[in-house]
mmCIF file of C-alpha atoms and ligand atoms in Angstrom:
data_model
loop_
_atom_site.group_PDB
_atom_site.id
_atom_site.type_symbol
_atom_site.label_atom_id
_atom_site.label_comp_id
_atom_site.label_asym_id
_atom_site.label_seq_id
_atom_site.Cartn_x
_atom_site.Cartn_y
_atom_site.Cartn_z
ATOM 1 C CA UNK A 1 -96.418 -18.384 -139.424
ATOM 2 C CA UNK A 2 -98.921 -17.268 -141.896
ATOM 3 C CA UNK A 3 -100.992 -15.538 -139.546
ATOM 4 C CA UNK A 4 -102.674 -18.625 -138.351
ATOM 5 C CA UNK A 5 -103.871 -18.167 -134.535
ATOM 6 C CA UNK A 6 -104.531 -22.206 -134.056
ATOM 7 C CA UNK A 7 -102.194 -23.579 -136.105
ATOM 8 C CA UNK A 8 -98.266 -24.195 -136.685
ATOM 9 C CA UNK A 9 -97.444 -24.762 -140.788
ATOM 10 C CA UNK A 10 -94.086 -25.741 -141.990
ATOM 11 C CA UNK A 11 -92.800 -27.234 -145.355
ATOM 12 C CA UNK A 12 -89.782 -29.887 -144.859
ATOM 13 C CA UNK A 13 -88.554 -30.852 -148.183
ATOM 14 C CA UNK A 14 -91.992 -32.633 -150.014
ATOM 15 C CA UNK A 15 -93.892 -32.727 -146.624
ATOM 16 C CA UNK A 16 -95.819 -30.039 -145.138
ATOM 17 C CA UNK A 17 -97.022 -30.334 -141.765
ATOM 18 C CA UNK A 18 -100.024 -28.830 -140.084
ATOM 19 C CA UNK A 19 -99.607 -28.624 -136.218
ATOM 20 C CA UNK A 20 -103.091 -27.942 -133.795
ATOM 21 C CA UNK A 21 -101.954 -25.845 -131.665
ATOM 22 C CA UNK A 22 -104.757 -24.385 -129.501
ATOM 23 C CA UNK A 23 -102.632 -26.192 -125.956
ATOM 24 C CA UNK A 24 -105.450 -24.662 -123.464
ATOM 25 C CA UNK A 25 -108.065 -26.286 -124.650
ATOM 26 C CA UNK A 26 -106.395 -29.657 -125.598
ATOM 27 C CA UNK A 27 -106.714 -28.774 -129.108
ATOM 28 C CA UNK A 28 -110.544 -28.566 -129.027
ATOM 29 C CA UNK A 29 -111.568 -28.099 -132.682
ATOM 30 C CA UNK A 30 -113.489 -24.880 -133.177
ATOM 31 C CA UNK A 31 -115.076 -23.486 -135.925
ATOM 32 C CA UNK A 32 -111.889 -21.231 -135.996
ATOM 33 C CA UNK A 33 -109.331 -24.425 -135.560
ATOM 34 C CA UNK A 34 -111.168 -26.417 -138.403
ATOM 35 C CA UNK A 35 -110.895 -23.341 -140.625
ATOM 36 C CA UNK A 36 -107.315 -22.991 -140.595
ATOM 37 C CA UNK A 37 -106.926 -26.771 -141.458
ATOM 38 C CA UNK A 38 -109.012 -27.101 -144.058
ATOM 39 C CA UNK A 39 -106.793 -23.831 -145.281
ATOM 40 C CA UNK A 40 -103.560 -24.980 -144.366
ATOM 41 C CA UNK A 41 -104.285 -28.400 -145.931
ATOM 42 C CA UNK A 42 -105.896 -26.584 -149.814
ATOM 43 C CA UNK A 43 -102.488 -24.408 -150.281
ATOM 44 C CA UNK A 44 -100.474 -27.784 -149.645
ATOM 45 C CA UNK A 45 -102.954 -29.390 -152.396
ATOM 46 C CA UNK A 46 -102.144 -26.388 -154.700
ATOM 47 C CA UNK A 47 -98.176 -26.541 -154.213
ATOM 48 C CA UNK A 48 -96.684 -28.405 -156.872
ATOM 49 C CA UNK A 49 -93.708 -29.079 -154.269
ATOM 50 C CA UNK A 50 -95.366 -31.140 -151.502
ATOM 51 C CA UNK A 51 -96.468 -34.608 -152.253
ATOM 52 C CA UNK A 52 -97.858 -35.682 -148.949
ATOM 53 C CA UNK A 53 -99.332 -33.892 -145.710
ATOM 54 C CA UNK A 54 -98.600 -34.549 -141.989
ATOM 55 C CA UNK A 55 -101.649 -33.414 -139.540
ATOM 56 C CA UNK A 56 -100.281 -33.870 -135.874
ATOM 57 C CA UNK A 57 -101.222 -31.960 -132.128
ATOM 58 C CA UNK A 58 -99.426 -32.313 -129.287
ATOM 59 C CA UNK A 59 -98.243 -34.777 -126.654
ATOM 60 C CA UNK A 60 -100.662 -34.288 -124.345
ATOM 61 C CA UNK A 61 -103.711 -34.497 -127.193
ATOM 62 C CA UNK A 62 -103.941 -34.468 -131.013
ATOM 63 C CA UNK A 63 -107.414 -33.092 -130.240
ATOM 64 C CA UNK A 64 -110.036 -33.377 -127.357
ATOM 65 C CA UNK A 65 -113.055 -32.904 -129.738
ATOM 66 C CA UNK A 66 -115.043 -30.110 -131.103
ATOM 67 C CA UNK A 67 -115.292 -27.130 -129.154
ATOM 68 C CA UNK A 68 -117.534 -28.618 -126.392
ATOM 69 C CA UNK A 69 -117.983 -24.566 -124.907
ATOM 70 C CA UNK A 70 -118.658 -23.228 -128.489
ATOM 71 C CA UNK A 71 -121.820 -25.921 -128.926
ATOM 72 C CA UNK A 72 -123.051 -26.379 -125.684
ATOM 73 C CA UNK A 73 -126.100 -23.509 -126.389
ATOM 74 C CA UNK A 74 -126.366 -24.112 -129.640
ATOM 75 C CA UNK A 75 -130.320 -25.013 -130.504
ATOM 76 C CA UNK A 76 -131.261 -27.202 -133.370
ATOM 77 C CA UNK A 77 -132.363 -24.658 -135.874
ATOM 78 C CA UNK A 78 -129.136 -22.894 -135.695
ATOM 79 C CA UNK A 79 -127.203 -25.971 -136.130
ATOM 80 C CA UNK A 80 -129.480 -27.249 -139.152
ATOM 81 C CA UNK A 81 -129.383 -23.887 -140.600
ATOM 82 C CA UNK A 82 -125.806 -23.260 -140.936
ATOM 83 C CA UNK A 83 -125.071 -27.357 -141.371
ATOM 84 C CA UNK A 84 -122.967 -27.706 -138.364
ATOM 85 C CA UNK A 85 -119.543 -29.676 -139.138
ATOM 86 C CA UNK A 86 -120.237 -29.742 -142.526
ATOM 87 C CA UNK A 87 -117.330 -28.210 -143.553
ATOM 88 C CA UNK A 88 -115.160 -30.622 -141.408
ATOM 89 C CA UNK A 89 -114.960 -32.537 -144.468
ATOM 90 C CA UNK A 90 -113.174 -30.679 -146.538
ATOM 91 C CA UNK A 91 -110.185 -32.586 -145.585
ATOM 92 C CA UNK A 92 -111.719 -35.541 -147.340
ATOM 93 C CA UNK A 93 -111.332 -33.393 -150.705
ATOM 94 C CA UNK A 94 -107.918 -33.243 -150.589
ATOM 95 C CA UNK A 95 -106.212 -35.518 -153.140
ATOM 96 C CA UNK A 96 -102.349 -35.701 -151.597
ATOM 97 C CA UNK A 97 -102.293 -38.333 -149.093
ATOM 98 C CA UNK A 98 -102.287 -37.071 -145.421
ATOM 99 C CA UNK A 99 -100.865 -38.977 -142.303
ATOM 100 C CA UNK A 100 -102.010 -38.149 -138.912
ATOM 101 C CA UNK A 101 -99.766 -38.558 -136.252
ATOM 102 C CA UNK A 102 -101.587 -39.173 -133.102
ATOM 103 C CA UNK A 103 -99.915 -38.300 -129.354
ATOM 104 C CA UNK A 104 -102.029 -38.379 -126.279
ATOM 105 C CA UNK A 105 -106.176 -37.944 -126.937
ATOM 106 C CA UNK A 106 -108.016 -38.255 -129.594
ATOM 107 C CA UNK A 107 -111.299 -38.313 -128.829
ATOM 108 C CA UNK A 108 -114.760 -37.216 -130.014
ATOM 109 C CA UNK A 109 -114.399 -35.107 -133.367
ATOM 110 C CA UNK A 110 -110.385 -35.237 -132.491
ATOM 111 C CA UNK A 111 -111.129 -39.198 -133.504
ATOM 112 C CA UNK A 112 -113.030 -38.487 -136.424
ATOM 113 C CA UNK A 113 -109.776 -35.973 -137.774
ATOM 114 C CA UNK A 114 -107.897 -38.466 -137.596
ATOM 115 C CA UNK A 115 -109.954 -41.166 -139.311
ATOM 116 C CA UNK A 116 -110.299 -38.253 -142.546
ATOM 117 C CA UNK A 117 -106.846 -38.625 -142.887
ATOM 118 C CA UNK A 118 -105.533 -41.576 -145.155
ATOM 119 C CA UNK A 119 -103.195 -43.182 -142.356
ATOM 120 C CA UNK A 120 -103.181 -42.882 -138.767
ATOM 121 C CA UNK A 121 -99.851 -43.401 -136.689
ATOM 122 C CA UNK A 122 -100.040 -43.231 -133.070
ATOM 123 C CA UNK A 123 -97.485 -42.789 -130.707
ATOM 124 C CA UNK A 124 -97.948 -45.154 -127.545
ATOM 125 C CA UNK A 125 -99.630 -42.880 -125.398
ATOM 126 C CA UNK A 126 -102.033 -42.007 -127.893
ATOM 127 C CA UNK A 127 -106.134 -42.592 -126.313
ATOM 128 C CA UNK A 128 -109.270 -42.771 -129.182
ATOM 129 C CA UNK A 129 -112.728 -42.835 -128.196
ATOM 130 C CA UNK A 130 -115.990 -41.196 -129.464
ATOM 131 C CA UNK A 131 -116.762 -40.072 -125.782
ATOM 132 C CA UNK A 132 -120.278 -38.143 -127.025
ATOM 133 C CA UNK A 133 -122.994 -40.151 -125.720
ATOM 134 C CA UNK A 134 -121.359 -38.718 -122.311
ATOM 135 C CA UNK A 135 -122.729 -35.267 -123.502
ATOM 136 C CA UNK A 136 -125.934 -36.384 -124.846
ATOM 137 C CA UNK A 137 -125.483 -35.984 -128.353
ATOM 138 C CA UNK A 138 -123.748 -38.808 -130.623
ATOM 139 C CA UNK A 139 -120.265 -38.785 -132.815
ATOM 140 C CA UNK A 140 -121.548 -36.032 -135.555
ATOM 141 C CA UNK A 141 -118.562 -35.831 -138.067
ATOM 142 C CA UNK A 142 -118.173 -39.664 -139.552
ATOM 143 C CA UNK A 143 -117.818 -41.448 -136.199
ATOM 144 C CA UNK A 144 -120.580 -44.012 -136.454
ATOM 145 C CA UNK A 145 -119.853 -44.518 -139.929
ATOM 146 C CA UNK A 146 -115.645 -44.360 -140.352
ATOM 147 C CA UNK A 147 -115.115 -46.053 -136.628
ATOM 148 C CA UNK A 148 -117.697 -49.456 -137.891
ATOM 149 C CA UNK A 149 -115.527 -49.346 -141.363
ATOM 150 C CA UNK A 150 -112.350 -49.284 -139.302
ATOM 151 C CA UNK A 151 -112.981 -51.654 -136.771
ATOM 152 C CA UNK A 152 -115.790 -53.627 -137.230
ATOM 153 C CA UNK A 153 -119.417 -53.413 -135.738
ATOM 154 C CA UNK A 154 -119.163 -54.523 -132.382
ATOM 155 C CA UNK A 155 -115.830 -52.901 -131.425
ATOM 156 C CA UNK A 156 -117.319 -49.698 -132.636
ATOM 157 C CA UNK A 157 -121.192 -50.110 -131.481
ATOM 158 C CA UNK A 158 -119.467 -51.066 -127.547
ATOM 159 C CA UNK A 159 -116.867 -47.407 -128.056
ATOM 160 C CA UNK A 160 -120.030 -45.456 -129.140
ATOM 161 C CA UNK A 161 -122.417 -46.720 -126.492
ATOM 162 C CA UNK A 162 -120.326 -46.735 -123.513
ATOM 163 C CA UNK A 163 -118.168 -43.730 -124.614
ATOM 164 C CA UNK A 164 -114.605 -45.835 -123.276
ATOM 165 C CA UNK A 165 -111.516 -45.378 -124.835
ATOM 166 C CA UNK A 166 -109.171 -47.607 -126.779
ATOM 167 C CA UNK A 167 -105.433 -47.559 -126.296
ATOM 168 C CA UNK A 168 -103.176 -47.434 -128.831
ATOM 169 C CA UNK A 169 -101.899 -50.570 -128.829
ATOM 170 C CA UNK A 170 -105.917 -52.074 -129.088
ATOM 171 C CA UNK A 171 -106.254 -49.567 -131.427
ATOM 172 C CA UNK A 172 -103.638 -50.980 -133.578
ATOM 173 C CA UNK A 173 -104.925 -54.791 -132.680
ATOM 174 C CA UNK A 174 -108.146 -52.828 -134.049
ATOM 175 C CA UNK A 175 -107.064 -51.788 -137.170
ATOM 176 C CA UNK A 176 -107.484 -48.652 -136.422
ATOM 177 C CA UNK A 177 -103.937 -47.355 -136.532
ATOM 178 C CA UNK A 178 -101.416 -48.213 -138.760
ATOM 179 C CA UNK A 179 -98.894 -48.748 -136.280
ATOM 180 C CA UNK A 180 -97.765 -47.846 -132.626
ATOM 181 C CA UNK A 181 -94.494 -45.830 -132.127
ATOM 182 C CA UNK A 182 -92.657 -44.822 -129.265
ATOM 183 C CA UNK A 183 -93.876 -41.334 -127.960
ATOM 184 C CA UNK A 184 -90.985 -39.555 -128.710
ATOM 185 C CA UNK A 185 -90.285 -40.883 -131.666
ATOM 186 C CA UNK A 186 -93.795 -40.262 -133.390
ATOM 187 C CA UNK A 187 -92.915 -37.189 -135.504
ATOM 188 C CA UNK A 188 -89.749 -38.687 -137.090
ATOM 189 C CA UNK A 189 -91.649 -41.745 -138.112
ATOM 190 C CA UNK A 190 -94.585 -40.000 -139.480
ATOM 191 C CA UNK A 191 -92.277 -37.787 -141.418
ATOM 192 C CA UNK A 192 -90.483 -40.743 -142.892
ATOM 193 C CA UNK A 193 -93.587 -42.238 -143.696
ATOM 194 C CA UNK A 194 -94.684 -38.876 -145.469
ATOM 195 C CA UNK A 195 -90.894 -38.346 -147.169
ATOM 196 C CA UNK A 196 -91.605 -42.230 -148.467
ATOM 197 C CA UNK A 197 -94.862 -41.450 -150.175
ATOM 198 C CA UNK A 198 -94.016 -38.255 -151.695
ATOM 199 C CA UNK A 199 -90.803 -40.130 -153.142
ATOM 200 C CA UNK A 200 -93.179 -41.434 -155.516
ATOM 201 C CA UNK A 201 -95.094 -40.023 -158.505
ATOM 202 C CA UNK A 202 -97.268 -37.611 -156.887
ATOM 203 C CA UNK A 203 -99.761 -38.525 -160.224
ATOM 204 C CA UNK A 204 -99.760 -42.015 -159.719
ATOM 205 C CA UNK A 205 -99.734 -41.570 -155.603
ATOM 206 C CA UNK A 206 -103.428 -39.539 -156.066
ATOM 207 C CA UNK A 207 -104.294 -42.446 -158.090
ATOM 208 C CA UNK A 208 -103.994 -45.072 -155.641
ATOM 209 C CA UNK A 209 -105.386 -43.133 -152.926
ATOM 210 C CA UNK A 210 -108.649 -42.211 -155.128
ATOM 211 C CA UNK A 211 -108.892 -45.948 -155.478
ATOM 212 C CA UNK A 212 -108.556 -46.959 -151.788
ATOM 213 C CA UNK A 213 -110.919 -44.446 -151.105
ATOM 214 C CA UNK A 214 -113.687 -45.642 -153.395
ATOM 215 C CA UNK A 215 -113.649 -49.117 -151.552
ATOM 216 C CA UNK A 216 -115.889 -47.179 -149.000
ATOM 217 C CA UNK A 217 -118.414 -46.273 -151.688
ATOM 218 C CA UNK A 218 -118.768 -49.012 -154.111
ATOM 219 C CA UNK A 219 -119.793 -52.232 -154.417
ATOM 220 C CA UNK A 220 -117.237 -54.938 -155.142
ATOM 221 C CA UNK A 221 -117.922 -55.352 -158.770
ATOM 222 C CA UNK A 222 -117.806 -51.868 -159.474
ATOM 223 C CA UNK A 223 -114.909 -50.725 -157.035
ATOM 224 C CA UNK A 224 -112.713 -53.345 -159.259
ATOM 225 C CA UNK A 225 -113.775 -51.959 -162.116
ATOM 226 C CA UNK A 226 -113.096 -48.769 -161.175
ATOM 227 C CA UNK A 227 -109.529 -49.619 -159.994
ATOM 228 C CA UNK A 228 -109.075 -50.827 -163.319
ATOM 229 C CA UNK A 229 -109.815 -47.959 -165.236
ATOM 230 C CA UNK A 230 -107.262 -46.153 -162.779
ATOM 231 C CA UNK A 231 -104.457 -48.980 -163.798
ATOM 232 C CA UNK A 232 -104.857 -48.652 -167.225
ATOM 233 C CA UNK A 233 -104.813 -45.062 -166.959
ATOM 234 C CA UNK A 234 -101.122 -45.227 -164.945
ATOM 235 C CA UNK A 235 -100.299 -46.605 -169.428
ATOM 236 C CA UNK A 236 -101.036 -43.371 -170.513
ATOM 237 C CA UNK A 237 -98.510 -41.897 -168.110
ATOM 238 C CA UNK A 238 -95.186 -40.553 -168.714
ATOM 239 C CA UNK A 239 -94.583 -42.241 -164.925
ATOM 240 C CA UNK A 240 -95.545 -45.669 -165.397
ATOM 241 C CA UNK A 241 -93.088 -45.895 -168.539
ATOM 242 C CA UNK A 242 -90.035 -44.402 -166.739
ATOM 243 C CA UNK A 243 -91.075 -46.232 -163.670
ATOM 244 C CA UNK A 244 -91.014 -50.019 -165.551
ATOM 245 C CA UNK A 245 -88.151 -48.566 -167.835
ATOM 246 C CA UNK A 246 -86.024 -47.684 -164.791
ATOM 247 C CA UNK A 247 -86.746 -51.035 -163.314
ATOM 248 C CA UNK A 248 -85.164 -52.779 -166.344
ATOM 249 C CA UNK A 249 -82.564 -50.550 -166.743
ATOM 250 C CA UNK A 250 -81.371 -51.375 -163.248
ATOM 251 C CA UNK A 251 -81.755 -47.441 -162.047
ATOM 252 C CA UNK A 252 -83.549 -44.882 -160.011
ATOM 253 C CA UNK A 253 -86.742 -43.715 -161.598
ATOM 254 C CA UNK A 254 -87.093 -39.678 -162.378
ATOM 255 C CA UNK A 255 -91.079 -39.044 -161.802
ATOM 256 C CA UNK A 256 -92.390 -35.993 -163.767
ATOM 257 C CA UNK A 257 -96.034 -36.470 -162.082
ATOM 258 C CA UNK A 258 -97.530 -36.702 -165.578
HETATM 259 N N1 LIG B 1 -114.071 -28.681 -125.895
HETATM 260 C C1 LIG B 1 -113.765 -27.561 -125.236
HETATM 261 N N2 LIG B 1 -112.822 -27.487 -124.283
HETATM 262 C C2 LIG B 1 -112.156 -28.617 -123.977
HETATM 263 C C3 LIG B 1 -112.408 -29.835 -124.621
HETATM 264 C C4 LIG B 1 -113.416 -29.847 -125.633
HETATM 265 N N3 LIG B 1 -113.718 -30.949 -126.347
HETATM 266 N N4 LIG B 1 -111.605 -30.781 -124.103
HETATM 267 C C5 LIG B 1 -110.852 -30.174 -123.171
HETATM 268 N N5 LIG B 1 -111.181 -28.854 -123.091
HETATM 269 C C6 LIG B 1 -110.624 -27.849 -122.203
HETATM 270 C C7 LIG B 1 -111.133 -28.016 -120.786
HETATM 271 O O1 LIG B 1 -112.408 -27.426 -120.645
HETATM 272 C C8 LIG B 1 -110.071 -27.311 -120.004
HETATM 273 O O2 LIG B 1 -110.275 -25.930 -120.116
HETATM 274 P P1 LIG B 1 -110.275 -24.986 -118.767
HETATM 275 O O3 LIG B 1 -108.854 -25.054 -118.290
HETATM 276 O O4 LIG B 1 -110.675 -23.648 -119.294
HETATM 277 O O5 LIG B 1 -111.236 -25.614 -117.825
HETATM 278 C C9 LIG B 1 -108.793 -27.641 -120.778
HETATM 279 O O6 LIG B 1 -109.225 -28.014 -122.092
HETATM 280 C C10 LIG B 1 -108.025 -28.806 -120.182
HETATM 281 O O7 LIG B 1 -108.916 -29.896 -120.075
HETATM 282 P P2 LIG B 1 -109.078 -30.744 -118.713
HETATM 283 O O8 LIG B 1 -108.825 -29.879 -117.529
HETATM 284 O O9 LIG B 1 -110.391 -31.444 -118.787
HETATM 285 O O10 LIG B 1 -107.862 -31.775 -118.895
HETATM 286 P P3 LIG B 1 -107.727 -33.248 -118.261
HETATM 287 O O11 LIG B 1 -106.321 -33.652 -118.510
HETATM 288 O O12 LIG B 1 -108.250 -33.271 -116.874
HETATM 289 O O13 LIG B 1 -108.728 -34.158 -119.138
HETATM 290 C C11 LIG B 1 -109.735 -34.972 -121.188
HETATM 291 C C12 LIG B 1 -108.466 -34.401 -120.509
HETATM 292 C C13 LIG B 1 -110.063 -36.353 -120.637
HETATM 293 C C14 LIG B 1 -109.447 -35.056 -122.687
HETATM 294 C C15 LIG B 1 -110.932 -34.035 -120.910
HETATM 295 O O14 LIG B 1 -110.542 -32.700 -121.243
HETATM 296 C C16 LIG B 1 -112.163 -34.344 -121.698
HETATM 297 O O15 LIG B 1 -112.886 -35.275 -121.381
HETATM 298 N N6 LIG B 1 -112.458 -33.549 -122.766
HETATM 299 C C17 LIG B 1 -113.663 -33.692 -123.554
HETATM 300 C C18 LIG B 1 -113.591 -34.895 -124.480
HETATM 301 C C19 LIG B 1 -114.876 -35.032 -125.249
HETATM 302 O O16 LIG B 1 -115.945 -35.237 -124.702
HETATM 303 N N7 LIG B 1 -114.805 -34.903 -126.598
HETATM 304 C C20 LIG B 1 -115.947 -35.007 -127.459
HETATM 305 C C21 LIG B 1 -116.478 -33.633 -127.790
HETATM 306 S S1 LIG B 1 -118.019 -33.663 -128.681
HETATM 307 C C22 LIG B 1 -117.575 -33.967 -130.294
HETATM 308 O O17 LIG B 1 -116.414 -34.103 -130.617
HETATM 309 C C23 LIG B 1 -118.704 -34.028 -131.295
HETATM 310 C C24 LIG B 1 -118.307 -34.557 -132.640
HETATM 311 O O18 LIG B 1 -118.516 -35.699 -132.961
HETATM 312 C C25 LIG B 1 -117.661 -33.698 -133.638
#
């Protein structure tokens, strides 16, 4: 729908799902395929109705990598010039939280996707690796950096230089993934998982996520300062009060997201 030639979109109830959907090439993300994501994923931020986002491929591969036909030729100048996968993180802009729900490979820049999003689920099938020092070129879009923060050092220095791949159950072990599901069964959890989050106050969900998110950039100190500021700003919320008032009152909590 929507005139999208990589991608499938659909809204169910408070979750809107973006589905890669380029099958002959395994989901290889080209310029064309990242495009449409980082689209897909800016009208979900702008919909008042959807509180979380579900990013998932196929069973055979959430994605094989970037577009390994559309870079071979290209020459450094070119790629410096127009800041080549730049504009891959875009996703990381996006302030609703976003689950992605990993069947079969994801590998190279299909890794990195997934480690943008805010929780990765992986069905049992699922295969990660950052296979580019095979190509002779290195993880460009948060591999080196995301992969150490996710698993440690020496898990991620041994993916990167040997270019194996983890399974989804070591990727779990890892910390990598969230969890392991059944193949089958992957989409219903993720959306479950999504319908759980955007339950909440969409307000005070963006909160939390902002301050997860700045435990990658700051130092201790400062990133518990900065959640701070966030909790005392959940007091000046219309949420927090009917979310502690509904507590006491023995009820359901109404969230207005403000
Ligand atoms: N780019 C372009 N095309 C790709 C692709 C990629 N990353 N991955 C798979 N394809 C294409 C294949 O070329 C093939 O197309 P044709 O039918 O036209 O030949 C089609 O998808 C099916 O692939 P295979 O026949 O290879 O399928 P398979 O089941 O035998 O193997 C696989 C699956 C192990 C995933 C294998 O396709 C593979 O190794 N793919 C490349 C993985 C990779 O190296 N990814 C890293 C890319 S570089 C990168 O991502 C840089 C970065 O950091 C952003």
């Amino acid at each position: 729908n929507s005139g999208y030639q990589y991608i499938l979109t659909e809204k169910k109830g408070r979750v809107g799902f973006v589905t890669l959907n380029r099958p002959k090439a395994l989901n290889a993300l080209s310029d064309g395929l990242i495009n449409e994501i980082n689209n897909a994923v800016h009208l979900y931020q702008d919909d008042k109705d959807i509180g979380s986002i579900v990013i998932t491929g196929s069973e055979k591969a959430f994605a094989a990598g970037a577009d390994i036909k559309e870079m071979e030729k290209v020459t450094l100048p070119e790629a410096y010039n127009r800041d080549m996968l730049a504009q891959w993180h875009d996703l990381t802009k996006i302030r609703k939280p976003i689950i992605a729900a990993v069947n079969g490979y994801a590998l190279g820049g299909g890794c990195e996707l997934a480690m943008m999003c805010d929780i990765i689920i992986a069905g049992d099938k699922a295969i990660f690796g950052q296979p580019e020092i095979k190509l002779g070129t290195i993880p460009g879009c948060g591999g080196t950096q995301r992969l150490v923060r996710a698993i440690g050092k020496s898990k991620a220095m041994e993916l990167i230089l040997t270019g194996n791949n983890l399974s989804a159950i070591d990727a779990e072990r890892a910390g990598l993934v969230s969890r392991v599901v059944p193949a089958a069964e992957l989409l219903s959890e993720a959306t479950k998982l999504a319908e759980k989050i955007a339950s909440h106050s969409q307000l005070t969900v963006a909160m939390a996520k902002e301050a997860v998110n700045e435990s990658y950039e700051l130092t201790l100190q400062e990133g518990i300062k900065f959640e701070r500021r966030l909790f005392h700003s959940t007091f000046g919320t219309h949420d927090q009060k009917e979310g502690m008032n509904a507590f006491v009152e023995k009820r359901n909590p109404v969230w207005e997201n403000k």
